[in-house]
Short mmCIF file of C-alpha atoms in Angstrom, two decimals:
data_model
loop_
_atom_site.label_atom_id
_atom_site.label_comp_id
_atom_site.label_asym_id
_atom_site.label_seq_id
_atom_site.Cartn_x
_atom_site.Cartn_y
_atom_site.Cartn_z
CA MET A 1 -4.79 -76.93 44.95
CA GLU A 2 -4.77 -73.88 47.20
CA THR A 3 -4.31 -75.99 50.34
CA ASN A 4 -1.21 -77.81 49.05
CA LYS A 5 0.32 -75.04 46.93
CA ASP A 6 3.52 -74.84 49.01
CA SER A 7 4.13 -78.60 49.17
CA SER A 8 7.00 -79.55 46.86
CA SER A 9 5.80 -83.14 46.43
CA TYR A 10 2.24 -82.08 45.61
CA SER A 11 3.43 -79.29 43.33
CA THR A 12 5.82 -81.52 41.40
CA ALA A 13 3.09 -84.12 40.88
CA PHE A 14 0.61 -81.41 39.87
CA ILE A 15 2.86 -79.98 37.15
CA ASP A 16 3.76 -83.44 35.86
CA GLU A 17 0.07 -84.35 35.68
CA VAL A 18 -1.23 -81.11 34.18
CA GLY A 19 1.77 -80.61 31.93
CA PRO A 20 3.99 -77.50 31.95
CA GLU A 21 2.61 -76.57 28.53
CA ASN A 22 -0.75 -75.91 30.19
CA ILE A 23 0.40 -73.78 33.14
CA THR A 24 -0.16 -70.43 31.43
CA LYS A 25 -3.52 -71.57 30.06
CA LEU A 26 -5.14 -72.50 33.38
CA PRO A 27 -5.83 -68.93 34.56
CA PHE A 28 -8.02 -68.55 31.45
CA VAL A 29 -9.58 -72.01 31.55
CA PHE A 30 -10.79 -71.45 35.11
CA ALA A 31 -11.95 -67.88 34.60
CA THR A 32 -15.59 -66.88 34.43
CA GLU A 33 -16.68 -64.35 31.84
CA GLU A 34 -17.03 -61.83 34.65
CA GLN A 35 -13.44 -62.48 35.78
CA LYS A 36 -12.17 -62.15 32.23
CA GLU A 37 -13.85 -58.78 31.81
CA LYS A 38 -12.68 -57.57 35.22
CA ASP A 39 -9.08 -58.86 35.34
CA GLY A 40 -8.46 -60.66 32.05
CA PHE A 41 -8.05 -64.02 33.77
CA ASN A 42 -8.49 -65.73 37.11
CA THR A 43 -5.86 -63.93 39.19
CA GLN A 44 -6.33 -66.22 42.20
CA VAL A 45 -5.54 -69.28 40.09
CA ALA A 46 -2.52 -67.48 38.62
CA SER A 47 -1.25 -66.56 42.08
CA THR A 48 -1.67 -70.12 43.35
CA LEU A 49 0.15 -71.46 40.29
CA GLY A 50 3.04 -69.20 41.25
CA ASN A 51 3.33 -70.92 44.63
CA ILE A 52 3.07 -74.34 42.99
CA LEU A 53 5.71 -73.53 40.39
CA ALA A 54 8.05 -72.13 43.06
CA ALA A 55 7.65 -75.16 45.32
CA ALA A 56 8.20 -77.63 42.48
CA SER A 57 11.05 -75.82 40.72
CA SER A 58 13.07 -75.62 43.93
CA THR A 59 13.47 -79.42 43.76
CA TRP A 60 14.40 -79.73 40.08
CA GLY A 61 17.83 -80.39 38.67
CA SER A 62 19.09 -78.39 35.69
CA GLU A 63 17.77 -80.88 33.11
CA LYS A 64 14.22 -80.95 34.48
CA ALA A 65 14.26 -77.19 34.97
CA LYS A 66 15.17 -76.61 31.32
CA LYS A 67 12.57 -79.08 30.08
CA VAL A 68 9.80 -77.33 31.98
CA SER A 69 10.96 -73.81 31.14
CA ASP A 70 11.19 -74.66 27.44
CA ALA A 71 7.65 -76.07 27.49
CA ILE A 72 6.28 -72.96 29.20
CA PHE A 73 8.16 -70.71 26.80
CA GLU A 74 6.49 -72.36 23.80
CA THR A 75 3.11 -71.21 25.13
CA VAL A 76 4.03 -67.51 25.30
CA ASN A 77 6.44 -66.84 22.43
CA GLY A 78 3.82 -65.64 19.95
CA GLY A 79 4.27 -68.53 17.55
CA GLY A 80 1.68 -70.03 15.25
CA ASP A 81 1.02 -71.35 11.78
CA TYR A 82 2.62 -68.81 9.46
CA LYS A 83 0.92 -70.45 6.47
CA ASN A 84 -2.42 -69.42 7.89
CA PRO A 85 -2.30 -65.69 8.78
CA ASN A 86 -5.69 -65.76 10.47
CA ASN A 87 -4.70 -68.68 12.64
CA TYR A 88 -1.35 -67.05 13.36
CA LEU A 89 -2.90 -63.80 14.57
CA ALA A 90 -5.35 -65.64 16.80
CA ILE A 91 -2.58 -67.71 18.34
CA GLN A 92 -0.38 -64.64 18.71
CA GLU A 93 -3.12 -62.87 20.64
CA GLN A 94 -3.74 -65.88 22.86
CA GLU A 95 -0.05 -66.34 23.61
CA THR A 96 0.30 -62.65 24.39
CA LYS A 97 -2.47 -63.09 26.96
CA GLN A 98 -0.65 -66.12 28.33
CA LEU A 99 2.59 -64.13 28.55
CA VAL A 100 0.82 -61.55 30.70
CA ALA A 101 -0.54 -64.38 32.85
CA LEU A 102 2.97 -65.85 33.17
CA ASN A 103 4.27 -62.51 34.40
CA TYR A 104 1.49 -62.53 36.98
CA ILE A 105 2.26 -66.12 37.98
CA LEU A 106 5.93 -65.28 38.54
CA GLY A 107 5.41 -61.81 39.99
CA HIS A 108 2.63 -60.29 42.11
CA HIS A 109 3.81 -62.04 45.28
CA ASP A 110 4.50 -59.39 47.89
CA ALA A 111 2.12 -60.02 50.78
CA ASP A 112 4.39 -58.32 53.32
CA GLY A 113 4.77 -55.18 51.21
CA ASN A 114 8.58 -55.09 51.35
CA HIS A 115 8.89 -54.70 47.55
CA VAL A 116 10.54 -58.14 47.22
CA ASN A 117 8.98 -61.25 45.69
CA ASP A 118 7.89 -63.57 48.53
CA LEU A 119 8.46 -66.77 46.53
CA ARG A 120 11.73 -68.52 45.81
CA PHE A 121 11.61 -70.25 42.46
CA GLY A 122 14.37 -72.68 41.53
CA THR A 123 17.60 -71.06 40.34
CA ASP A 124 18.08 -73.23 37.25
CA PHE A 125 14.43 -72.84 36.28
CA LEU A 126 14.52 -69.02 36.44
CA VAL A 127 17.80 -68.73 34.54
CA SER A 128 16.69 -71.14 31.82
CA LEU A 129 13.32 -69.43 31.46
CA ALA A 130 14.96 -65.99 31.31
CA GLU A 131 17.31 -67.16 28.57
CA ASP A 132 14.30 -68.36 26.57
CA LEU A 133 12.17 -65.27 27.14
CA ALA A 134 15.02 -62.95 26.19
CA THR A 135 14.72 -64.21 22.61
CA ILE A 136 11.23 -62.71 22.22
CA ASP A 137 11.29 -59.38 20.43
CA PRO A 138 9.84 -56.86 22.90
CA GLU A 139 8.78 -54.60 20.01
CA ILE A 140 6.41 -57.31 18.81
CA ILE A 141 5.02 -57.61 22.31
CA GLU A 142 4.61 -53.83 22.46
CA THR A 143 2.58 -53.99 19.25
CA ASN A 144 0.43 -56.72 20.77
CA ARG A 145 -0.04 -54.55 23.86
CA LEU A 146 -1.32 -51.70 21.69
CA ASN A 147 -3.60 -54.16 19.93
CA ALA A 148 -4.99 -55.05 23.34
CA LYS A 149 -5.58 -51.38 24.12
CA PHE A 150 -7.87 -50.99 21.14
CA SER A 151 -9.31 -54.50 21.12
CA GLY A 152 -13.04 -55.08 21.14
CA ASP A 153 -12.34 -58.14 23.29
CA LYS A 154 -12.85 -56.84 26.85
CA GLY A 155 -10.80 -59.71 28.25
CA TYR A 156 -7.86 -58.58 26.11
CA ALA A 157 -8.30 -54.84 26.56
CA VAL A 158 -8.46 -55.09 30.34
CA LEU A 159 -4.90 -56.46 30.42
CA TYR A 160 -3.78 -53.07 29.14
CA ASP A 161 -6.11 -51.15 31.42
CA LYS A 162 -4.83 -52.99 34.50
CA GLY A 163 -1.24 -52.03 33.76
CA TYR A 164 -0.03 -55.64 33.71
CA SER A 165 3.42 -56.28 32.31
CA PHE A 166 3.49 -57.33 28.67
CA ASN A 167 7.28 -57.43 28.65
CA PRO A 168 8.61 -60.98 28.23
CA MET A 169 11.23 -60.34 30.94
CA GLY A 170 9.00 -58.60 33.49
CA GLY A 171 7.83 -61.58 35.54
CA VAL A 172 10.97 -63.69 35.50
CA LEU A 173 13.11 -60.74 36.60
CA ASP A 174 10.64 -59.93 39.37
CA ALA A 175 10.94 -63.55 40.53
CA MET A 176 14.73 -63.17 40.60
CA GLY A 177 14.18 -60.44 43.15
CA GLY A 178 13.38 -63.28 45.55
CA ASN A 179 16.29 -65.49 44.46
CA VAL A 180 19.67 -63.77 44.70
CA ASP A 181 21.50 -66.77 43.24
CA ALA A 182 19.37 -66.74 40.09
CA ALA A 183 19.68 -62.96 39.76
CA LEU A 184 23.47 -63.03 39.96
CA LYS A 185 23.80 -66.11 37.75
CA TYR A 186 21.70 -64.55 35.00
CA LEU A 187 22.76 -60.90 35.19
CA ALA A 188 26.47 -61.30 35.93
CA PRO A 189 27.78 -64.72 34.91
CA ASN A 190 31.47 -65.48 34.73
CA GLY A 191 32.90 -65.07 31.26
CA LYS A 192 34.88 -67.84 29.62
CA ASP A 193 38.13 -66.04 30.40
CA GLY A 194 37.25 -65.61 34.06
CA SER A 195 35.96 -62.07 33.59
CA VAL A 196 32.51 -60.87 34.63
CA ASN A 197 29.91 -60.50 31.90
CA ALA A 198 27.38 -57.81 32.84
CA SER A 199 26.21 -57.25 29.27
CA ARG A 200 22.68 -58.37 30.11
CA VAL A 201 22.37 -55.54 32.62
CA GLU A 202 23.42 -53.07 29.95
CA ALA A 203 21.03 -54.56 27.39
CA LEU A 204 18.08 -54.55 29.78
CA SER A 205 18.85 -50.96 30.76
CA LYS A 206 18.50 -50.02 27.11
CA TYR A 207 15.07 -51.59 26.77
CA ASP A 208 12.30 -49.15 26.07
CA TRP A 209 10.56 -49.53 29.42
CA SER A 210 8.38 -46.46 28.85
CA TRP A 211 5.37 -48.60 28.04
CA ASP A 212 5.89 -51.08 30.87
CA PRO A 213 6.59 -49.62 34.36
CA ALA A 214 5.71 -52.98 35.93
CA GLY A 215 8.35 -54.71 33.83
CA PHE A 216 10.92 -52.07 34.77
CA ALA A 217 10.14 -52.68 38.44
CA GLY A 218 10.88 -56.37 37.85
CA PHE A 219 14.24 -55.49 36.30
CA THR A 220 15.21 -53.28 39.23
CA ALA A 221 14.18 -56.04 41.65
CA ALA A 222 16.59 -58.48 40.01
CA VAL A 223 19.41 -55.91 39.98
CA ALA A 224 18.89 -55.07 43.65
CA SER A 225 18.82 -58.75 44.53
CA ALA A 226 22.05 -59.53 42.68
CA SER A 227 23.83 -56.49 44.13
CA SER A 228 23.26 -57.84 47.64
CA LYS A 229 25.83 -60.52 46.84
CA ARG A 230 28.52 -57.88 47.37
CA ALA A 231 28.57 -59.14 50.95
CA SER A 232 29.22 -62.74 49.86
CA THR A 233 32.40 -64.53 50.93
CA VAL A 234 31.95 -67.37 48.42
CA ASP A 235 34.83 -67.83 45.98
CA ASN A 236 34.56 -69.44 42.58
CA PRO A 237 36.06 -72.94 42.83
CA SER A 238 36.82 -72.92 39.10
CA GLY A 239 39.01 -69.85 39.44
CA GLY A 240 36.67 -67.22 38.02
CA ALA A 241 35.48 -64.08 39.76
CA SER A 242 33.98 -64.47 43.22
CA GLU A 243 30.32 -63.77 43.92
CA SER A 244 31.16 -60.46 45.58
CA GLU A 245 33.27 -59.33 42.63
CA ARG A 246 30.55 -60.25 40.16
CA ALA A 247 28.02 -58.35 42.26
CA ARG A 248 30.37 -55.36 42.54
CA GLN A 249 30.79 -55.12 38.78
CA LEU A 250 27.07 -55.66 38.19
CA ALA A 251 26.24 -52.88 40.65
CA GLY A 252 28.52 -50.39 38.92
CA VAL A 253 27.18 -51.17 35.47
CA ALA A 254 23.58 -51.02 36.72
CA VAL A 255 24.05 -47.66 38.46
CA HIS A 256 25.53 -46.12 35.34
CA GLU A 257 23.33 -47.71 32.69
CA ILE A 258 20.03 -47.13 34.48
CA ALA A 259 20.99 -43.55 35.30
CA ALA A 260 21.97 -42.94 31.68
CA ASN A 261 19.25 -44.83 29.84
CA VAL A 262 16.07 -44.99 31.94
CA SER A 263 14.91 -41.48 32.72
CA GLU A 264 12.01 -40.84 35.07
CA TYR A 265 8.69 -39.79 33.59
CA ASN A 266 7.75 -36.30 34.72
CA PRO A 267 3.97 -35.86 34.91
CA SER A 268 4.32 -32.07 34.85
CA LYS A 269 5.83 -32.18 31.37
CA ARG A 270 4.08 -32.79 28.08
CA SER A 271 4.78 -35.95 26.12
CA TRP A 272 7.03 -34.21 23.61
CA GLN A 273 9.16 -32.87 26.47
CA GLN A 274 9.87 -36.35 27.86
CA SER A 275 12.87 -38.37 26.77
CA GLY A 276 11.97 -41.21 24.44
CA ASN A 277 12.16 -43.93 27.09
CA ALA A 278 10.99 -42.03 30.19
CA VAL A 279 9.22 -44.46 32.51
CA VAL A 280 7.12 -44.07 35.62
CA TYR A 281 9.27 -45.15 38.56
CA SER A 282 6.84 -47.15 40.72
CA ASP A 283 7.20 -47.51 44.49
CA ASP A 284 8.66 -50.98 43.91
CA ALA A 285 11.23 -49.69 41.41
CA LYS A 286 12.28 -46.86 43.74
CA ALA A 287 12.65 -49.21 46.69
CA SER A 288 14.76 -51.60 44.62
CA LEU A 289 17.00 -48.86 43.30
CA GLY A 290 17.34 -47.59 46.86
CA THR A 291 18.63 -51.06 47.74
CA LEU A 292 21.06 -50.96 44.82
CA LEU A 293 22.48 -47.65 46.05
CA ALA A 294 22.55 -48.95 49.62
CA ASN A 295 24.66 -51.89 48.49
CA CYS A 296 27.20 -49.36 47.21
CA ALA A 297 27.62 -47.62 50.59
CA PRO A 298 31.46 -47.43 50.55
CA GLU A 299 31.50 -45.80 47.12
CA LEU A 300 28.46 -43.67 47.92
CA THR A 301 30.12 -42.30 51.06
CA GLN A 302 33.29 -41.52 49.16
CA ALA A 303 31.43 -39.93 46.25
CA TRP A 304 29.33 -37.74 48.54
CA ASN A 305 32.41 -36.55 50.39
CA GLY A 306 33.83 -34.83 47.35
CA GLY A 307 35.39 -37.98 45.93
CA SER A 308 34.48 -40.49 43.24
CA ALA A 309 32.77 -43.89 43.05
CA VAL A 310 35.71 -45.62 44.73
CA ASP A 311 35.87 -47.84 47.80
CA PRO A 312 38.72 -46.26 49.82
CA SER A 313 39.39 -49.55 51.60
CA THR A 314 40.25 -51.38 48.39
CA GLY A 315 41.01 -48.55 45.99
CA LYS A 316 38.65 -50.15 43.47
CA LYS A 317 36.26 -48.02 41.46
CA LEU A 318 32.78 -49.23 40.63
CA PRO A 319 32.83 -50.04 36.91
CA GLU A 320 31.28 -47.24 34.83
CA ALA A 321 29.59 -45.53 37.81
CA THR A 322 30.18 -41.83 38.45
CA VAL A 323 29.17 -39.30 41.09
CA ALA A 324 26.69 -37.90 38.57
CA ASP A 325 25.12 -41.36 38.23
CA PHE A 326 24.76 -41.65 42.00
CA ASN A 327 23.18 -38.20 42.16
CA ALA A 328 20.79 -38.95 39.30
CA LEU A 329 19.53 -42.24 40.75
CA ALA A 330 19.32 -40.80 44.25
CA TYR A 331 17.19 -37.97 42.91
CA ARG A 332 14.80 -40.35 41.17
CA VAL A 333 14.18 -42.42 44.30
CA ALA A 334 14.41 -39.65 46.90
CA ASP A 335 10.64 -39.22 47.17
CA SER A 336 10.29 -42.82 48.37
CA GLN A 337 10.52 -43.11 52.15
CA ASP A 338 11.41 -46.79 51.83
CA ALA A 339 14.32 -45.98 49.53
CA ALA A 340 15.41 -43.06 51.70
CA ALA A 341 15.39 -45.13 54.89
CA THR A 342 17.33 -47.94 53.20
CA ILE A 343 20.01 -45.57 51.92
CA GLY A 344 20.26 -43.88 55.32
CA ALA A 345 20.63 -47.23 57.08
CA SER A 346 23.36 -48.36 54.69
CA LEU A 347 25.37 -45.18 55.23
CA ALA A 348 25.09 -45.75 58.99
CA LYS A 349 26.15 -49.37 58.72
CA HIS A 350 29.18 -48.35 56.71
CA ALA A 351 30.10 -45.60 59.20
CA THR A 352 29.77 -47.86 62.24
CA GLY A 353 31.69 -50.62 60.48
CA LYS A 354 34.45 -48.21 59.50
CA SER A 355 34.66 -46.91 63.06
CA ALA A 356 35.01 -50.44 64.45
CA GLU A 357 37.59 -51.32 61.81
CA GLN A 358 39.76 -48.32 62.66
CA ILE A 359 39.47 -48.90 66.42
CA GLU A 360 40.88 -52.38 65.83
CA ARG A 361 43.55 -51.10 63.46
CA PHE A 362 44.89 -48.51 65.90
CA GLN A 363 44.82 -50.62 69.05
CA GLY A 364 47.00 -48.97 71.70
CA ASN A 365 46.92 -45.54 70.05
CA LYS A 366 44.10 -43.71 71.80
CA ASP A 367 44.45 -40.42 69.94
CA ALA A 368 44.44 -42.14 66.56
CA GLN A 369 41.41 -44.20 67.52
CA LEU A 370 39.46 -41.12 68.56
CA ALA A 371 40.43 -39.31 65.38
CA GLN A 372 39.31 -42.25 63.25
CA ILE A 373 36.00 -42.55 65.09
CA ASN A 374 35.28 -38.91 64.36
CA GLU A 375 36.41 -39.33 60.76
CA ALA A 376 34.06 -42.27 60.19
CA TYR A 377 31.00 -40.46 61.49
CA SER A 378 31.92 -37.15 59.90
CA ARG A 379 32.07 -38.82 56.50
CA GLY A 380 28.89 -40.75 57.17
CA SER A 381 27.06 -37.63 58.21
CA ALA A 382 28.29 -35.69 55.19
CA ALA A 383 27.04 -38.43 52.86
CA LEU A 384 23.72 -38.59 54.69
CA ASN A 385 23.31 -34.86 54.48
CA HIS A 386 24.12 -34.85 50.78
CA PHE A 387 21.30 -37.33 50.24
CA THR A 388 18.82 -35.45 52.40
CA ALA A 389 19.52 -32.31 50.39
CA ILE A 390 18.78 -34.26 47.22
CA ALA A 391 15.54 -35.46 48.82
CA ASP A 392 14.60 -31.87 49.52
CA VAL A 393 15.35 -30.85 45.94
CA LYS A 394 13.09 -33.66 44.71
CA ALA A 395 10.33 -32.57 47.08
CA ASP A 396 10.79 -29.01 45.86
CA ALA A 397 10.24 -30.17 42.30
CA ILE A 398 7.13 -32.12 43.27
CA ASN A 399 5.56 -29.60 45.59
CA GLU A 400 5.17 -26.15 44.07
CA GLN A 401 3.77 -24.96 47.38
CA LEU A 402 6.93 -25.98 49.21
CA LYS A 403 7.31 -22.80 51.24
CA GLU A 404 3.84 -23.31 52.65
CA ASP A 405 4.32 -26.98 53.44
CA THR A 406 7.83 -27.76 54.65
CA SER A 407 6.65 -31.08 56.09
CA VAL A 408 6.60 -32.49 52.58
CA ARG A 409 10.13 -31.33 52.06
CA SER A 410 11.46 -32.83 55.27
CA ALA A 411 9.53 -36.13 55.28
CA ASN A 412 11.93 -38.15 53.15
CA ALA A 413 14.98 -36.47 54.66
CA ALA A 414 13.63 -37.56 58.04
CA ALA A 415 13.15 -41.10 56.71
CA ALA A 416 16.82 -41.21 55.70
CA LEU A 417 17.88 -39.95 59.11
CA THR A 418 15.59 -42.49 60.79
CA GLY A 419 17.26 -45.28 58.83
CA PHE A 420 20.68 -43.98 59.83
CA THR A 421 19.64 -43.66 63.47
CA ALA A 422 18.15 -47.16 63.67
CA VAL A 423 21.47 -48.71 62.67
CA ALA A 424 23.98 -46.34 64.23
CA SER A 425 22.30 -46.17 67.63
CA GLY A 426 22.61 -49.90 68.21
CA GLY A 427 24.42 -50.66 71.45
CA LEU A 428 23.87 -47.25 73.00
CA SER A 429 22.13 -48.71 76.03
CA THR A 430 25.39 -49.77 77.71
CA PRO A 431 26.67 -47.33 80.38
CA PHE A 432 30.01 -45.88 79.37
CA GLN A 433 32.82 -43.65 80.66
CA THR A 434 34.60 -40.84 78.85
CA ASP A 435 36.76 -37.83 79.30
CA ALA A 436 38.09 -38.05 75.75
CA SER A 437 38.11 -34.97 73.59
CA LEU A 438 35.61 -36.02 70.95
CA ALA A 439 34.98 -33.41 68.33
CA THR A 440 31.32 -32.95 67.54
CA THR A 441 30.79 -33.92 63.93
CA THR A 442 29.65 -30.96 61.91
CA LEU A 443 26.90 -31.51 59.40
CA THR A 444 26.95 -28.65 56.97
CA SER A 445 24.21 -29.19 54.43
CA PRO A 446 25.69 -29.55 50.98
CA LEU A 447 24.72 -27.01 48.39
CA VAL A 448 23.12 -28.83 45.49
CA THR A 449 23.60 -26.55 42.54
CA ASN A 450 21.46 -25.90 39.52
CA GLU A 451 24.21 -27.37 37.35
CA ILE A 452 23.12 -30.80 38.59
CA PHE A 453 19.40 -30.58 39.15
CA GLY A 454 18.29 -27.32 37.60
CA THR A 455 17.24 -25.90 40.95
CA LYS A 456 18.41 -23.25 43.35
CA LYS A 457 20.87 -24.13 46.07
CA VAL A 458 19.13 -25.76 49.00
CA GLU A 459 19.98 -26.88 52.47
CA SER A 460 18.59 -29.96 54.16
CA THR A 461 15.62 -29.58 56.47
CA MET A 462 15.99 -32.75 58.52
CA GLY A 463 13.68 -32.84 61.52
CA ALA A 464 16.28 -33.52 64.22
CA ASN A 465 19.71 -32.19 65.11
CA PRO A 466 22.07 -34.58 63.31
CA ASP A 467 25.15 -33.09 65.00
CA GLU A 468 23.89 -34.42 68.31
CA GLN A 469 23.14 -37.82 66.83
CA MET A 470 26.57 -38.26 65.25
CA TRP A 471 28.31 -36.99 68.38
CA ALA A 472 26.50 -39.58 70.48
CA TYR A 473 27.41 -42.41 68.10
CA ALA A 474 31.05 -41.36 68.27
CA VAL A 475 30.92 -41.30 72.07
CA ARG A 476 29.33 -44.75 72.06
CA ASP A 477 32.10 -46.24 69.93
CA ALA A 478 34.81 -44.61 72.03
CA ALA A 479 33.21 -45.96 75.20
CA ASN A 480 32.90 -49.46 73.85
CA ALA A 481 36.58 -49.31 72.85
CA GLY A 482 37.55 -48.51 76.44
CA LEU A 483 38.84 -45.03 75.61
CA THR A 484 36.96 -43.38 78.49
CA THR A 485 37.55 -42.53 82.14
CA SER A 486 34.94 -40.04 83.40
CA PRO A 487 31.61 -41.49 84.56
CA TRP A 488 28.61 -41.27 82.23
CA LYS A 489 25.29 -43.00 82.42
CA ILE A 490 22.20 -43.58 80.32
CA VAL A 491 18.94 -42.19 81.67
CA SER A 492 15.48 -41.68 80.25
CA ASN A 493 13.81 -38.32 80.06
CA THR A 494 10.15 -37.66 80.74
CA ARG A 495 9.22 -38.81 77.22
CA GLY A 496 11.04 -42.10 77.58
CA LEU A 497 13.76 -41.14 75.10
CA PRO A 498 17.31 -42.20 76.00
CA GLN A 499 19.79 -39.45 76.66
CA THR A 500 23.37 -39.38 77.86
CA VAL A 501 24.11 -37.32 80.93
CA THR A 502 27.58 -36.58 82.28
CA VAL A 503 28.04 -36.55 86.03
CA SER A 504 31.45 -34.92 85.83
CA THR A 505 32.07 -32.36 88.61
CA GLU A 506 33.56 -29.95 86.08
CA SER A 507 30.53 -29.52 83.86
CA ILE A 508 27.18 -30.88 82.94
CA TYR A 509 26.57 -31.77 79.33
CA GLN A 510 23.73 -33.72 77.81
CA ARG A 511 22.62 -34.83 74.41
CA HIS A 512 19.31 -36.28 73.35
CA LEU A 513 19.07 -39.13 70.89
CA ARG A 514 15.80 -38.41 69.20
CA ARG A 515 13.87 -41.33 67.77
CA ILE A 516 12.20 -39.88 64.73
#
């Protein structure tokens, strides 16, 4: 089974032979008593079944996908013989265990540690299964989870102790993190009138995730995945909204609803001081929400330059999203270096793209081109600096000994700058010429006031001089656009870091591009 788990022909035959109604039972059937007490079930079998289900479902049509998903659903929906309460409770407990196993089968596939499910389950299968699982009352499952906590059955209690997801949507949403088509189809389908229906995003945001951080991470994975479709160029042949428009509307609703409804659990506060649905934001959840924000780079740049959640290029506002929503989500994920680097990289990509766009737009007008290059990087740097200040505020809240350990404060700010640098510095190795008057972009750290975060005003403590970085990127774009005449060249200093050195007879000027 393990050897052939990724073979679609083997996997299809395996599921047909075993029967989809037995998939969630196998991790228990093939578990020793020791495994049950340690993990609740055989996690290796569950993981392998995930590969098998992914390989098989990728070949199914919509009819077969629904047939299999319906059969699996019947094994986890908490049903039973209502005429026999004792039998019903026993079946309910067993199917709750199987639901947890299903979440493990669908999720828990991130061997490369990039916070995204490694498997690609079939689109129709995931959507059909999600529609089924959404009918399960999560409050009933929460009750069953509490029953597990206090159960004398060690194999049941350990499911709680391990922090596995009991939420019926946890695993299938996590799996959608690896299938952007399924994520968009489920979370933002076209309405009958051609509109975009993002009501599922709103409903899922209003779940009480406080008791299931793993399930919340699955939700954020699906949202991040679907939001990546903003870059799609695929139109709807039936005349409805395009993929990019559906993803745009989903992103706006997700930013607002998650910011408004899913507060972050604060370990320094007592339980009665937490909001009713405060949840622990795991590393996976933070990375996914960082991706969501990154996929809103045009609006993020505008918002963090004193504007609103609008894309200046189109004039369209992200539905529901506000600057306050951006700030709130950025604050919650700012202590994740993965999220910080992703956001920084997206701001850089937007700035470099905007610079290139304006160079093309103002062909033949050198002064306008130079002005637009500076504008693009000035706005990008301002947005980046806004985020790094938020990262410092978050670090301040976490580290009470901040003044004695500034490295903690600057670590995530540096991660954001590293992400920006990695993208914006692309192409800098080409020798270029310039005598253009390029204004050095000025990065004044924004003052994040206590009205927003309840803290004192702070300034960013990024570990490199961002003015020099932005100036060099602007020079690079001007050079590549042929706006230069004086000789420059790229050399390496004694540490092997690239630096630009002018050989003009009038003056000598150099800038280092630090690789953080």
